[in-house]
Coordinates of C-alpha atoms in Angstrom, one line a residue:
Chain A
M9 CA -8.2 11.4 -20.8
S10 CA -4.8 10.7 -22.1
T11 CA -2.7 7.8 -23.3
L12 CA 0.6 7.0 -21.7
D13 CA 3.5 5.5 -23.7
I14 CA 6.6 4.4 -21.9
E15 CA 9.3 3.4 -24.3
N16 CA 12.4 1.5 -23.3
V17 CA 12.9 3.4 -20.1
S18 CA 15.8 2.5 -17.9
K19 CA 17.2 3.9 -14.7
F20 CA 20.7 3.2 -13.6
Y21 CA 22.2 3.9 -10.2
G22 CA 25.9 3.6 -11.0
T23 CA 26.0 0.4 -13.0
M24 CA 23.0 -1.1 -11.2
A25 CA 19.8 -1.0 -13.3
A26 CA 16.9 -0.2 -11.0
V27 CA 14.6 -0.3 -14.0
D28 CA 15.8 -2.0 -17.2
Q29 CA 14.2 -1.5 -20.6
F30 CA 10.6 -0.8 -19.4
S31 CA 8.0 -0.4 -22.1
L32 CA 4.3 -0.1 -21.7
N33 CA 1.5 1.5 -23.7
V34 CA -1.5 2.5 -21.6
R35 CA -4.8 3.2 -23.4
A36 CA -6.9 6.2 -22.5
G37 CA -9.1 5.3 -19.5
E38 CA -7.2 2.2 -18.7
M39 CA -6.0 1.2 -15.3
V40 CA -2.7 -0.7 -15.2
A41 CA -1.2 -2.2 -12.1
L42 CA 2.6 -2.5 -11.7
L43 CA 3.1 -5.5 -9.5
G44 CA 6.2 -7.0 -8.0
P45 CA 8.1 -7.7 -4.8
S46 CA 9.9 -4.8 -3.1
G47 CA 13.0 -3.7 -5.0
C48 CA 11.6 -4.8 -8.4
G49 CA 11.6 -1.3 -9.8
K50 CA 7.9 -0.6 -9.8
T51 CA 8.2 2.5 -7.5
T52 CA 11.1 3.8 -9.4
T53 CA 9.1 3.5 -12.6
L54 CA 6.2 5.4 -11.0
R55 CA 8.6 8.1 -9.9
M56 CA 10.0 8.4 -13.3
I57 CA 6.5 9.0 -14.7
A58 CA 5.9 11.6 -12.0
G59 CA 9.2 13.2 -12.7
F60 CA 10.8 12.8 -9.3
V61 CA 13.4 10.5 -10.7
A62 CA 15.1 11.3 -14.1
A63 CA 15.1 8.4 -16.5
S64 CA 18.6 7.4 -17.6
R65 CA 17.3 6.3 -21.0
G66 CA 14.1 6.0 -23.0
D67 CA 11.1 8.2 -23.5
I68 CA 7.8 8.8 -21.7
K69 CA 4.9 10.3 -23.7
V70 CA 1.5 11.5 -22.6
S71 CA -0.9 11.6 -25.6
G72 CA 2.1 11.4 -27.9
R73 CA 4.0 14.3 -26.3
S74 CA 7.3 13.6 -24.6
I75 CA 7.4 14.6 -21.0
V76 CA 10.8 13.4 -19.9
D77 CA 12.3 16.9 -20.0
L78 CA 9.5 18.5 -17.9
P79 CA 9.9 19.1 -14.2
P80 CA 7.2 17.5 -12.0
H81 CA 5.2 20.6 -11.6
K82 CA 4.6 20.9 -15.3
R83 CA 3.6 17.2 -15.9
N84 CA 0.0 17.4 -14.7
M85 CA 0.0 14.0 -12.9
G86 CA -2.4 13.4 -10.1
I87 CA -0.5 11.4 -7.5
V88 CA -1.8 9.7 -4.5
F89 CA 1.2 8.9 -2.2
Q90 CA 1.4 5.8 -0.1
N91 CA 1.3 7.9 3.1
Y92 CA -1.1 10.3 1.4
A93 CA 1.3 13.3 2.0
L94 CA -1.6 15.6 2.9
F95 CA -0.5 19.0 4.0
P96 CA -0.9 18.8 7.8
H97 CA -1.4 22.6 8.2
L98 CA -4.2 22.9 5.6
T99 CA -7.8 21.8 5.9
A100 CA -9.2 19.1 3.7
A101 CA -10.7 21.7 1.4
A102 CA -7.4 23.6 1.2
N103 CA -5.6 20.4 0.4
I104 CA -7.9 19.6 -2.4
G105 CA -7.8 23.2 -3.6
F106 CA -4.0 23.4 -3.5
G107 CA -3.5 22.4 -7.1
L108 CA -6.2 24.8 -8.3
E109 CA -4.6 27.6 -6.4
M110 CA -1.2 26.8 -8.0
R111 CA -3.0 26.9 -11.4
G112 CA -4.3 30.4 -10.6
I113 CA -7.9 29.3 -10.8
G114 CA -10.3 31.9 -9.3
R115 CA -11.7 31.6 -5.9
A116 CA -15.3 31.0 -6.9
E117 CA -14.5 28.4 -9.5
A118 CA -11.9 26.7 -7.2
S119 CA -14.4 26.4 -4.4
R120 CA -17.0 25.0 -6.7
R121 CA -14.6 22.4 -7.9
V122 CA -13.4 21.6 -4.3
D123 CA -17.1 21.0 -3.4
E124 CA -17.5 18.8 -6.4
M125 CA -14.5 16.7 -5.4
L126 CA -15.6 16.5 -1.8
A127 CA -19.0 15.1 -3.0
L128 CA -17.2 12.8 -5.4
V129 CA -15.3 11.1 -2.6
K130 CA -18.3 11.4 -0.2
L131 CA -16.6 13.8 2.2
D132 CA -19.1 16.6 2.2
G133 CA -19.2 18.3 5.6
L134 CA -15.6 17.5 6.4
A135 CA -14.2 20.4 4.3
D136 CA -12.8 22.3 7.3
R137 CA -11.2 19.4 9.1
L138 CA -7.4 19.2 9.3
P139 CA -5.8 15.9 8.1
R140 CA -5.1 14.8 11.7
Q141 CA -8.8 15.0 12.5
L142 CA -9.7 12.5 9.7
S143 CA -9.6 8.7 9.8
G144 CA -7.1 6.8 7.6
G145 CA -9.8 6.1 5.0
Q146 CA -11.0 9.7 4.9
Q147 CA -7.4 10.9 4.5
Q148 CA -7.0 8.6 1.6
R149 CA -10.1 10.0 0.0
V150 CA -8.9 13.6 0.5
A151 CA -5.6 12.5 -1.2
L152 CA -7.5 11.1 -4.1
A153 CA -9.7 14.1 -4.4
R154 CA -6.7 16.4 -4.3
A155 CA -5.1 14.4 -7.1
L156 CA -8.3 14.4 -9.2
A157 CA -9.1 18.1 -8.6
I158 CA -6.4 19.2 -11.0
R159 CA -8.0 17.1 -13.8
P160 CA -4.7 15.3 -14.4
D161 CA -3.7 13.6 -17.6
I162 CA -2.6 10.5 -15.7
V163 CA -3.5 9.4 -12.2
L164 CA -0.7 7.6 -10.3
L165 CA -1.5 5.5 -7.2
D166 CA 1.4 4.4 -5.0
E167 CA 0.3 1.4 -2.9
P168 CA -3.2 2.9 -2.5
L169 CA -4.5 0.4 0.0
S170 CA -1.4 -0.5 2.0
N171 CA -2.1 2.1 4.8
L172 CA -5.7 1.0 5.3
D173 CA -7.2 -1.5 7.7
A174 CA -7.7 -4.8 6.2
S175 CA -11.5 -4.5 6.6
L176 CA -11.5 -1.3 4.6
R177 CA -9.4 -2.5 1.7
S178 CA -11.8 -4.3 -0.5
E179 CA -14.4 -1.5 -0.1
V180 CA -11.9 1.2 -1.0
A181 CA -10.5 -0.8 -3.9
R182 CA -14.0 -1.2 -5.3
D183 CA -14.8 2.5 -4.8
I184 CA -11.6 3.6 -6.6
R185 CA -12.3 1.2 -9.3
I186 CA -15.9 2.5 -9.8
L187 CA -14.7 6.1 -9.8
Q188 CA -12.0 5.3 -12.3
R189 CA -14.4 3.4 -14.6
E190 CA -17.0 6.2 -14.4
H191 CA -14.7 9.0 -15.1
G192 CA -12.3 7.1 -17.3
F193 CA -9.0 8.5 -15.9
T194 CA -5.9 6.8 -17.2
T195 CA -4.3 5.3 -14.1
I196 CA -1.1 3.6 -13.1
M197 CA -1.0 1.9 -9.8
V198 CA 1.9 0.3 -8.0
T199 CA 1.5 -2.5 -5.5
H200 CA 3.2 -5.5 -4.1
D201 CA -0.1 -7.1 -3.3
Q202 CA -1.4 -9.4 -6.0
D203 CA -4.9 -9.4 -4.7
E204 CA -5.0 -5.6 -4.9
A205 CA -3.6 -5.7 -8.4
M206 CA -6.0 -8.4 -9.5
A207 CA -9.0 -6.5 -8.1
M208 CA -8.2 -3.1 -9.5
G209 CA -6.2 -3.4 -12.7
D210 CA -7.5 -3.7 -16.3
R211 CA -4.0 -5.0 -17.0
L212 CA -1.1 -6.0 -14.8
V213 CA 2.6 -5.7 -15.3
V214 CA 4.6 -8.1 -13.2
M215 CA 8.2 -6.9 -12.5
K216 CA 11.2 -8.5 -11.0
D217 CA 14.7 -7.1 -10.6
G218 CA 13.9 -4.1 -12.7
R219 CA 12.6 -6.0 -15.6
I220 CA 9.1 -6.7 -16.9
Q221 CA 8.3 -10.4 -16.4
Q222 CA 4.9 -10.3 -18.1
T223 CA 2.2 -7.9 -19.1
G224 CA -1.4 -9.1 -19.5
D225 CA -4.8 -9.2 -17.9
Q226 CA -5.6 -11.3 -14.9
E227 CA -6.4 -14.4 -16.9
D228 CA -3.2 -14.2 -19.0
L229 CA -1.1 -14.1 -15.9
Y230 CA -2.9 -16.7 -14.0
E231 CA -3.6 -19.2 -16.8
R232 CA -0.7 -18.5 -19.1
P233 CA 2.3 -17.3 -17.0
E234 CA 5.4 -16.9 -19.1
T235 CA 7.9 -17.3 -16.4
A236 CA 8.2 -19.5 -13.3
F237 CA 8.3 -16.3 -11.3
V238 CA 5.0 -15.1 -12.6
A239 CA 3.5 -18.6 -12.0
S240 CA 4.5 -18.5 -8.3
F241 CA 3.9 -14.8 -7.7
I242 CA 0.4 -14.7 -9.2
G243 CA -1.7 -17.1 -7.2
R244 CA 0.0 -20.2 -5.8
S245 CA 2.0 -22.7 -7.8
N246 CA 3.9 -25.8 -7.0
L247 CA 7.3 -25.4 -8.7
I248 CA 9.1 -28.6 -9.5
E249 CA 12.7 -28.2 -10.7
G250 CA 14.0 -30.9 -13.0
H251 CA 15.5 -31.9 -16.3
V252 CA 13.8 -32.7 -19.6
D253 CA 15.5 -35.5 -21.6
G254 CA 15.2 -36.1 -25.3
Q255 CA 11.7 -37.5 -25.0
R256 CA 8.8 -36.2 -23.0
N257 CA 10.4 -37.3 -19.7
F258 CA 10.8 -34.9 -16.9
A259 CA 13.2 -36.1 -14.2
F260 CA 12.8 -34.4 -10.9
G261 CA 14.2 -36.8 -8.3
G262 CA 11.0 -38.9 -7.9
E263 CA 10.7 -42.7 -8.3
Q264 CA 10.1 -42.4 -12.0
P265 CA 10.2 -39.4 -14.4
L266 CA 7.0 -37.6 -15.2
L267 CA 5.6 -37.9 -18.7
L268 CA 5.0 -34.4 -20.1
S269 CA 1.9 -33.7 -22.1
S270 CA 3.8 -32.0 -24.9
D271 CA 7.3 -31.9 -26.4
R272 CA 9.9 -29.7 -24.7
R273 CA 13.5 -28.9 -25.5
S274 CA 16.0 -31.0 -23.6
G275 CA 17.7 -29.3 -20.6
P276 CA 17.0 -28.1 -17.1
A277 CA 13.4 -26.8 -16.6
T278 CA 10.9 -25.8 -14.0
M279 CA 7.3 -27.2 -13.9
A280 CA 4.6 -25.1 -12.4
L281 CA 1.3 -26.8 -11.2
R282 CA -1.6 -24.9 -9.6
P283 CA -2.7 -26.7 -6.4
E284 CA -6.4 -26.5 -7.4
R285 CA -5.8 -28.0 -10.9
L286 CA -4.5 -31.3 -9.4
A287 CA -6.7 -34.3 -8.7
L288 CA -5.8 -36.6 -5.8
R289 CA -6.8 -40.2 -5.6
A290 CA -6.0 -42.8 -2.9
G291 CA -3.9 -45.7 -4.1
R292 CA -1.0 -45.8 -6.5
E293 CA -2.7 -46.7 -9.8
A294 CA -3.6 -44.1 -12.4
G295 CA -1.9 -40.8 -12.2
K296 CA 1.1 -38.8 -13.5
L297 CA 2.7 -38.7 -10.1
T298 CA 2.6 -40.9 -7.0
G299 CA 3.5 -39.9 -3.5
T300 CA 2.7 -40.1 0.2
V301 CA 0.4 -37.8 2.2
V302 CA 2.4 -35.7 4.7
V303 CA -0.6 -33.9 6.1
G304 CA -4.2 -33.3 5.1
V305 CA -6.1 -30.2 6.2
Y306 CA -9.8 -29.5 6.0
L307 CA -10.3 -25.8 5.5
G308 CA -14.1 -25.7 4.9
A309 CA -14.5 -24.9 1.3
V310 CA -11.4 -26.7 0.3
V311 CA -9.2 -29.6 1.5
E312 CA -5.5 -29.3 1.2
H313 CA -3.0 -32.1 1.1
A314 CA 0.8 -31.8 1.3
V315 CA 2.2 -34.8 -0.7
Q316 CA 5.8 -36.0 -0.7
I317 CA 6.6 -36.8 -4.3
A318 CA 10.3 -37.1 -4.0
P319 CA 12.7 -37.3 -1.1
D320 CA 13.2 -33.6 -1.2
K321 CA 10.0 -32.4 -2.9
R322 CA 6.5 -31.8 -1.5
I323 CA 3.6 -30.3 -3.4
V324 CA 0.2 -29.1 -2.3
V325 CA -3.0 -30.3 -3.8
R326 CA -6.2 -28.4 -3.2
Q327 CA -9.6 -29.8 -3.8
A328 CA -13.1 -28.6 -3.2
S329 CA -14.6 -30.3 -0.2
E330 CA -17.8 -32.4 -0.6
P331 CA -20.2 -32.8 2.3
G332 CA -20.1 -36.3 3.8
N333 CA -17.2 -37.4 1.8
R334 CA -14.0 -38.2 3.8
L335 CA -11.6 -36.4 1.6
C336 CA -9.0 -35.7 4.2
L337 CA -6.5 -38.6 4.0
P338 CA -4.4 -39.6 6.9
P339 CA -0.6 -39.0 6.8
G340 CA 1.2 -41.9 5.2
S341 CA -1.5 -42.7 2.7
E342 CA -0.3 -43.7 -0.7
V343 CA -1.8 -41.4 -3.3
S344 CA -1.6 -40.7 -7.0
I345 CA -1.9 -37.2 -8.5
D346 CA -3.2 -36.4 -12.0
W347 CA -3.9 -33.3 -14.0
D348 CA -5.1 -32.1 -17.3
G349 CA -2.4 -31.3 -19.8
S350 CA -3.5 -27.7 -20.0
A351 CA -2.8 -27.2 -16.3
E352 CA 0.9 -28.0 -16.8
R353 CA 3.4 -25.2 -17.4
V354 CA 7.0 -25.9 -18.1
F355 CA 9.6 -23.2 -18.1
E356 CA 13.0 -23.8 -19.7
A357 CA 15.7 -22.5 -17.4
S358 CA 17.2 -19.5 -19.0
Chain B
M167 CA 3.7 0.0 42.9
T168 CA 4.3 -3.2 44.8
L169 CA 1.3 -2.5 47.0
A170 CA -0.9 -2.0 44.0
A171 CA 0.3 -5.2 42.6
A172 CA -0.2 -7.2 45.8
T173 CA -3.7 -6.1 46.6
P174 CA -6.1 -5.7 43.6
L175 CA -7.3 -2.1 43.6
P176 CA -10.1 -0.5 41.6
S177 CA -8.6 1.1 38.5
D178 CA -9.2 4.7 39.6
R179 CA -7.4 4.1 42.9
R180 CA -4.6 2.5 41.1
E181 CA -4.3 5.5 38.8
K182 CA -4.1 7.7 41.8
G183 CA -1.3 5.5 43.1
H184 CA 0.5 6.0 39.8
L185 CA 0.0 9.8 40.1
A186 CA 1.4 9.8 43.6
A187 CA 4.4 7.8 42.4
A188 CA 4.9 10.3 39.5
S189 CA 4.8 13.3 41.8
A190 CA 7.1 11.6 44.2
L191 CA 9.6 11.1 41.4
L192 CA 9.3 14.7 40.3
T193 CA 10.0 16.0 43.8
P194 CA 13.9 15.9 43.7
A195 CA 13.9 17.7 40.3
T196 CA 11.5 20.3 41.6
A197 CA 13.6 20.8 44.7
V198 CA 16.8 21.2 42.6
V199 CA 15.1 23.8 40.4
A200 CA 13.7 25.7 43.4
V201 CA 17.0 25.7 45.3
M202 CA 19.3 26.3 42.3
L203 CA 17.2 28.6 40.2
V204 CA 14.2 30.2 41.8
A205 CA 16.0 31.0 45.2
P206 CA 19.0 32.8 43.6
L207 CA 16.6 34.7 41.3
L208 CA 14.6 35.9 44.3
L209 CA 17.8 36.9 46.0
L210 CA 18.9 38.8 42.9
L211 CA 15.5 40.6 42.8
R212 CA 15.9 41.5 46.5
M213 CA 19.5 42.8 46.0
S214 CA 18.4 44.9 43.1
F215 CA 16.4 47.1 45.5
N216 CA 19.4 47.6 47.9
R217 CA 21.5 50.7 48.0
F218 CA 25.2 50.8 47.1
D219 CA 27.6 52.6 49.4
P220 CA 31.3 53.0 48.3
T221 CA 32.6 52.1 51.7
K222 CA 30.0 49.8 53.1
L223 CA 29.2 48.3 49.6
M224 CA 25.7 46.8 49.8
V225 CA 23.2 48.4 52.2
E226 CA 19.8 46.9 52.9
A227 CA 17.1 49.1 51.5
A228 CA 14.0 49.2 49.4
T229 CA 14.8 51.7 46.7
A230 CA 14.2 51.7 43.0
E231 CA 17.2 53.9 42.4
N232 CA 19.2 51.2 40.5
Y233 CA 16.4 50.9 38.0
T234 CA 15.9 54.7 37.6
R235 CA 19.6 55.1 37.2
F236 CA 19.6 52.6 34.3
F237 CA 16.6 54.0 32.5
G238 CA 17.5 57.6 33.3
D239 CA 21.0 57.4 31.8
A240 CA 21.4 57.4 28.0
Y241 CA 24.7 55.6 28.4
Y242 CA 23.0 52.5 29.8
T243 CA 20.0 52.5 27.6
D244 CA 22.4 52.8 24.6
V245 CA 24.2 49.7 25.8
M246 CA 20.9 47.9 25.9
I247 CA 20.0 49.1 22.4
T248 CA 23.4 48.0 21.1
T249 CA 22.9 44.6 22.7
V250 CA 19.4 44.2 21.2
V251 CA 20.6 45.4 17.7
V252 CA 23.6 43.0 17.8
A253 CA 21.5 40.1 19.0
L254 CA 18.7 40.7 16.4
S255 CA 21.0 41.2 13.5
S256 CA 23.3 38.3 14.3
T257 CA 20.2 36.1 14.7
A258 CA 18.8 37.3 11.4
F259 CA 22.0 36.5 9.6
C260 CA 22.3 33.1 11.3
L261 CA 18.8 32.3 10.0
L262 CA 19.7 33.6 6.5
F263 CA 22.9 31.5 6.3
G264 CA 21.7 28.6 8.4
F265 CA 18.4 27.7 6.8
P266 CA 19.7 26.9 3.3
I267 CA 22.6 24.8 4.8
A268 CA 20.2 23.0 7.3
Y269 CA 17.7 22.3 4.5
R270 CA 20.4 20.9 2.2
L271 CA 21.8 18.8 5.0
A272 CA 18.4 17.5 6.0
R273 CA 17.5 16.5 2.4
W274 CA 21.0 15.2 1.6
Q275 CA 21.4 11.5 1.2
S276 CA 25.0 10.7 1.3
R277 CA 27.4 8.6 3.2
W278 CA 29.3 11.8 3.9
K279 CA 26.4 13.3 5.7
N280 CA 27.5 12.2 9.2
A281 CA 31.0 13.5 8.5
V282 CA 29.7 16.9 7.5
M283 CA 27.4 16.9 10.6
L284 CA 30.5 16.3 12.7
L285 CA 32.3 19.2 11.0
M286 CA 29.3 21.3 11.9
V287 CA 29.5 20.3 15.6
L288 CA 33.3 20.6 15.7
P289 CA 33.4 24.4 16.4
L290 CA 31.3 23.8 19.5
F291 CA 34.3 22.0 21.0
V292 CA 36.3 25.2 20.9
S293 CA 35.4 27.8 23.5
S294 CA 34.0 31.1 22.3
T295 CA 37.1 32.9 23.8
V296 CA 39.5 30.9 21.7
R297 CA 37.4 31.5 18.6
S298 CA 37.1 35.2 19.3
I299 CA 40.9 35.3 19.5
G300 CA 41.0 33.6 16.1
W301 CA 38.9 36.4 14.7
M302 CA 41.2 38.9 16.3
V303 CA 44.1 37.4 14.3
L304 CA 42.0 37.9 11.2
F305 CA 40.6 41.3 12.0
S306 CA 43.5 43.2 13.6
H307 CA 45.6 45.8 11.9
G308 CA 48.4 43.5 10.7
G309 CA 45.8 40.7 10.4
V310 CA 45.0 38.5 7.4
I311 CA 41.9 40.5 6.2
N312 CA 43.7 43.9 6.4
L313 CA 46.8 42.6 4.6
A314 CA 44.6 41.1 1.9
A315 CA 42.6 44.3 1.5
T316 CA 45.6 46.6 1.4
S317 CA 47.5 44.4 -1.1
L318 CA 44.5 44.3 -3.3
G319 CA 44.3 48.1 -3.1
L320 CA 41.0 48.1 -1.3
G321 CA 42.4 50.3 1.5
T322 CA 42.2 49.2 5.1
M323 CA 39.3 47.2 6.4
T324 CA 38.5 47.9 10.0
L325 CA 36.6 45.2 11.7
M326 CA 38.4 45.1 15.0
Q327 CA 36.5 47.2 17.6
T328 CA 33.4 47.6 15.4
T329 CA 29.8 46.4 15.7
T330 CA 30.2 44.5 12.4
G331 CA 33.2 42.6 13.8
V332 CA 31.3 41.7 16.9
I333 CA 28.2 40.6 14.9
I334 CA 30.5 38.4 12.6
G335 CA 32.1 36.9 15.7
I336 CA 28.7 36.1 17.3
I337 CA 27.3 34.6 14.0
S338 CA 30.3 32.3 13.8
I339 CA 29.6 31.1 17.3
N340 CA 25.8 30.8 17.0
L341 CA 25.5 29.4 13.5
P342 CA 26.2 25.7 14.5
Y343 CA 23.3 25.9 17.0
M344 CA 21.0 27.3 14.3
I345 CA 22.0 24.8 11.7
L346 CA 21.7 21.8 14.0
T347 CA 18.3 22.8 15.3
L348 CA 16.9 23.7 11.9
Q349 CA 18.3 20.5 10.4
S350 CA 16.2 18.4 12.7
V351 CA 13.2 20.6 12.1
V352 CA 13.5 20.1 8.3
E353 CA 14.1 16.4 8.7
G354 CA 10.8 16.2 10.6
I355 CA 9.0 17.4 7.4
D356 CA 8.1 14.6 5.1
E357 CA 9.8 15.1 1.7
N358 CA 6.7 13.6 0.1
L359 CA 4.9 16.8 1.0
E360 CA 7.1 18.9 -1.2
Q361 CA 6.8 16.3 -4.0
A362 CA 3.0 16.3 -3.6
A363 CA 3.0 20.1 -3.9
E364 CA 5.1 19.9 -7.0
S365 CA 2.9 17.3 -8.5
L366 CA 0.0 19.6 -8.0
G367 CA 1.7 22.3 -10.0
A368 CA 3.8 24.2 -7.5
A369 CA 7.3 25.1 -8.7
P370 CA 10.0 24.1 -6.1
A371 CA 10.3 27.6 -4.6
R372 CA 6.6 27.9 -4.3
A373 CA 6.3 24.5 -2.7
F374 CA 8.9 25.6 -0.2
W375 CA 7.1 28.8 0.8
R376 CA 3.6 27.3 0.9
I377 CA 4.4 24.0 2.5
V378 CA 7.9 23.7 4.1
W379 CA 8.2 27.2 5.5
P380 CA 4.9 27.3 7.5
M381 CA 5.6 23.8 8.8
A382 CA 9.1 24.7 9.8
L383 CA 8.2 28.0 11.4
P384 CA 7.6 26.9 15.0
G385 CA 10.9 25.0 15.0
T386 CA 12.6 27.9 13.3
M387 CA 11.3 30.2 16.1
I388 CA 12.9 27.9 18.6
A389 CA 16.2 28.0 16.8
A390 CA 16.0 31.8 16.4
V391 CA 15.2 32.3 20.1
L392 CA 18.1 30.1 21.1
C393 CA 20.5 32.2 19.0
F394 CA 18.9 35.4 20.2
I395 CA 19.4 34.5 23.9
L396 CA 23.0 33.4 23.3
A397 CA 23.7 36.7 21.5
M398 CA 21.9 38.8 24.2
N399 CA 24.2 37.3 26.8
A400 CA 27.4 37.2 24.7
F401 CA 30.4 38.0 26.8
A402 CA 33.8 36.9 25.3
T403 CA 33.1 38.2 21.8
P404 CA 32.1 41.8 22.6
V405 CA 35.0 42.0 25.1
L406 CA 37.7 40.6 22.8
I407 CA 36.6 41.8 19.4
G408 CA 34.6 44.9 20.5
G409 CA 37.4 46.2 22.7
P410 CA 37.2 48.6 25.6
R411 CA 34.9 51.2 23.9
F412 CA 32.3 48.7 22.7
H413 CA 29.6 47.9 25.3
M414 CA 27.1 45.1 25.6
M415 CA 25.0 44.2 28.6
A416 CA 26.9 41.0 29.8
P417 CA 30.3 42.7 30.0
L418 CA 28.8 45.8 31.6
L419 CA 27.1 43.7 34.2
Y420 CA 30.3 41.8 34.9
W421 CA 32.2 45.2 35.2
E422 CA 29.7 46.5 37.7
F423 CA 29.8 43.3 39.7
T424 CA 33.6 42.8 39.9
A425 CA 35.4 46.1 39.3
N426 CA 32.9 48.4 41.0
N427 CA 31.6 45.9 43.5
N428 CA 28.2 47.4 42.9
W429 CA 26.1 44.3 43.5
P430 CA 22.7 46.1 43.7
F431 CA 23.1 47.8 40.3
A432 CA 24.6 44.6 38.8
S433 CA 21.5 42.7 40.1
A434 CA 19.2 45.3 38.5
L435 CA 21.2 45.0 35.2
A436 CA 20.9 41.2 35.3
L437 CA 17.1 41.4 35.8
I438 CA 16.7 44.0 33.2
L439 CA 18.7 41.9 30.6
M440 CA 16.7 38.8 31.5
T441 CA 13.3 40.5 31.3
T442 CA 14.1 42.2 28.0
T443 CA 15.2 38.9 26.5
L444 CA 12.2 37.1 27.9
V445 CA 9.7 39.8 26.8
M446 CA 11.1 40.0 23.2
T447 CA 11.1 36.2 22.9
V448 CA 7.5 35.9 24.1
L449 CA 6.4 38.8 21.8
A450 CA 8.1 37.3 18.8
N451 CA 6.4 34.0 19.4
K452 CA 3.0 35.6 19.9
L453 CA 3.4 37.8 16.8
I454 CA 4.8 35.2 14.4
L455 CA 3.2 32.0 15.5
G456 CA -0.1 33.8 16.3
R457 CA -0.3 35.2 12.8
Q458 CA 0.4 31.8 11.4
A459 CA -2.4 30.2 13.5
R460 CA -4.9 32.8 12.1
A461 CA -3.8 32.3 8.5

């Protein structure tokens, strides 16, 4: 399998940058997920790799060779489209064999490889079905087999799970992941769903407004987010906006400023706190923050409290439930909230 | 409906109620079709077996002489052949010119698209008679095309009273129908399919012929049949551009009906024209779509 190097790629529509200075090096056999809200540029990036959109600037290399000047049909990319884009007038086998036919591979060899692909995606026996005679999950597997049949340099998956029933998603995600690991195809996947990205990617690239916010593995993004956006987009975070003064004080509109666990530059800043890294205690004694319970909800495995910490600021605290222990506090209870210094992320406003 | 709602009925009986309501709603439309279309056609069929008498005009009879007259006289069969040739070639050219335009339009993403679509529809607001007269201005002896041709030293270009002229006139009238129909056909084909084909190694032209064309074929047949029927029954264009010595079926029929008052023969002509159009349409569909289904 091949490596993929994207170097400073930008795409402008007029003066608007849909993708701005995107750089990413993908190792052979690696699966990278591009993650972000709609309009963040992830799909445009994928389409630039595929060749459907011309990059305004920058270079894209497959195993060191630049491909930006190649038309899509010479790029050897295996693409699974969001809506699968199966050819409705061709059978599953003909769909899978289409790329082989275009490459002029002989009938016998092609049919052997189609069978191999059908077996790989566990669709043996459905070779002669038309796409409309297949279920959504089966269609998706045909699309995957069609993309893999050409032995592509890079596999591109566009929102691979979004058209599937919720009940199928985790199963399909796992199947794709196992297939990808076993055969080691270098893969780029695009998704707006963080669970999907977390479950499938070796590394994740979080994008917003055409720019990369952060690149890293699941733990990097969750434990060490570099921007407030990443902190809130990956998992849940309580974002508290405020101001750092010369000392370690963080003023956010509460009764008294918070004492930060490390020195920060003075100026406006946003603090991010994961709900499950916070400890809640009844009473107003020890704790970095004090507040009043707005509502407590028992959710089985966890108990969540919404706590008013300032006239216009509520945060959520999530704790593991313990049997027999009344953790759910009534509204109006005075509480204190504490956390370990490592759980605290402060982002200086840019 | 109100009854069904008031008294709870078993579901199959309720379904029957719905069916009854549906057939009741269809009755007026069926009646209109029967009275306005089927009855006149039957009348036409009956008339085509009557005899024509110069003094008594239509005489009740049961004779096939109108049909034998048509098929026995080379003059009439030649008119039919001209009509079919003009209709087929104008349809072929409409398809040739129309498909690329329709394809571009369908795949075009621009704020001007609606304006261009309007331009495409605009000719339909002008009657075919007026448009044929426009062509006459271009084609006639002192007309624009001839003046241009002679001043460029190309000699005279005769299009007035020629088959080519008539075909050009019919193309100009039918092309908007072709483009509008094909445009919606192409828009119904997911653009991702072409991109999928390209990503699998098909050059754009190959992706078109392997994917877009077979998917567009049924809709294209409909567009072609529409143009063919319009051309088979063209009246104003052959009369105005073709002139007195150029004959197609619709003007011939009109002539027999009004000038000669020969209703029986005109009825036979009408039925022959209709049957020919119908048979050719069905045959083309069977041949082209049938072959595709086997492929």
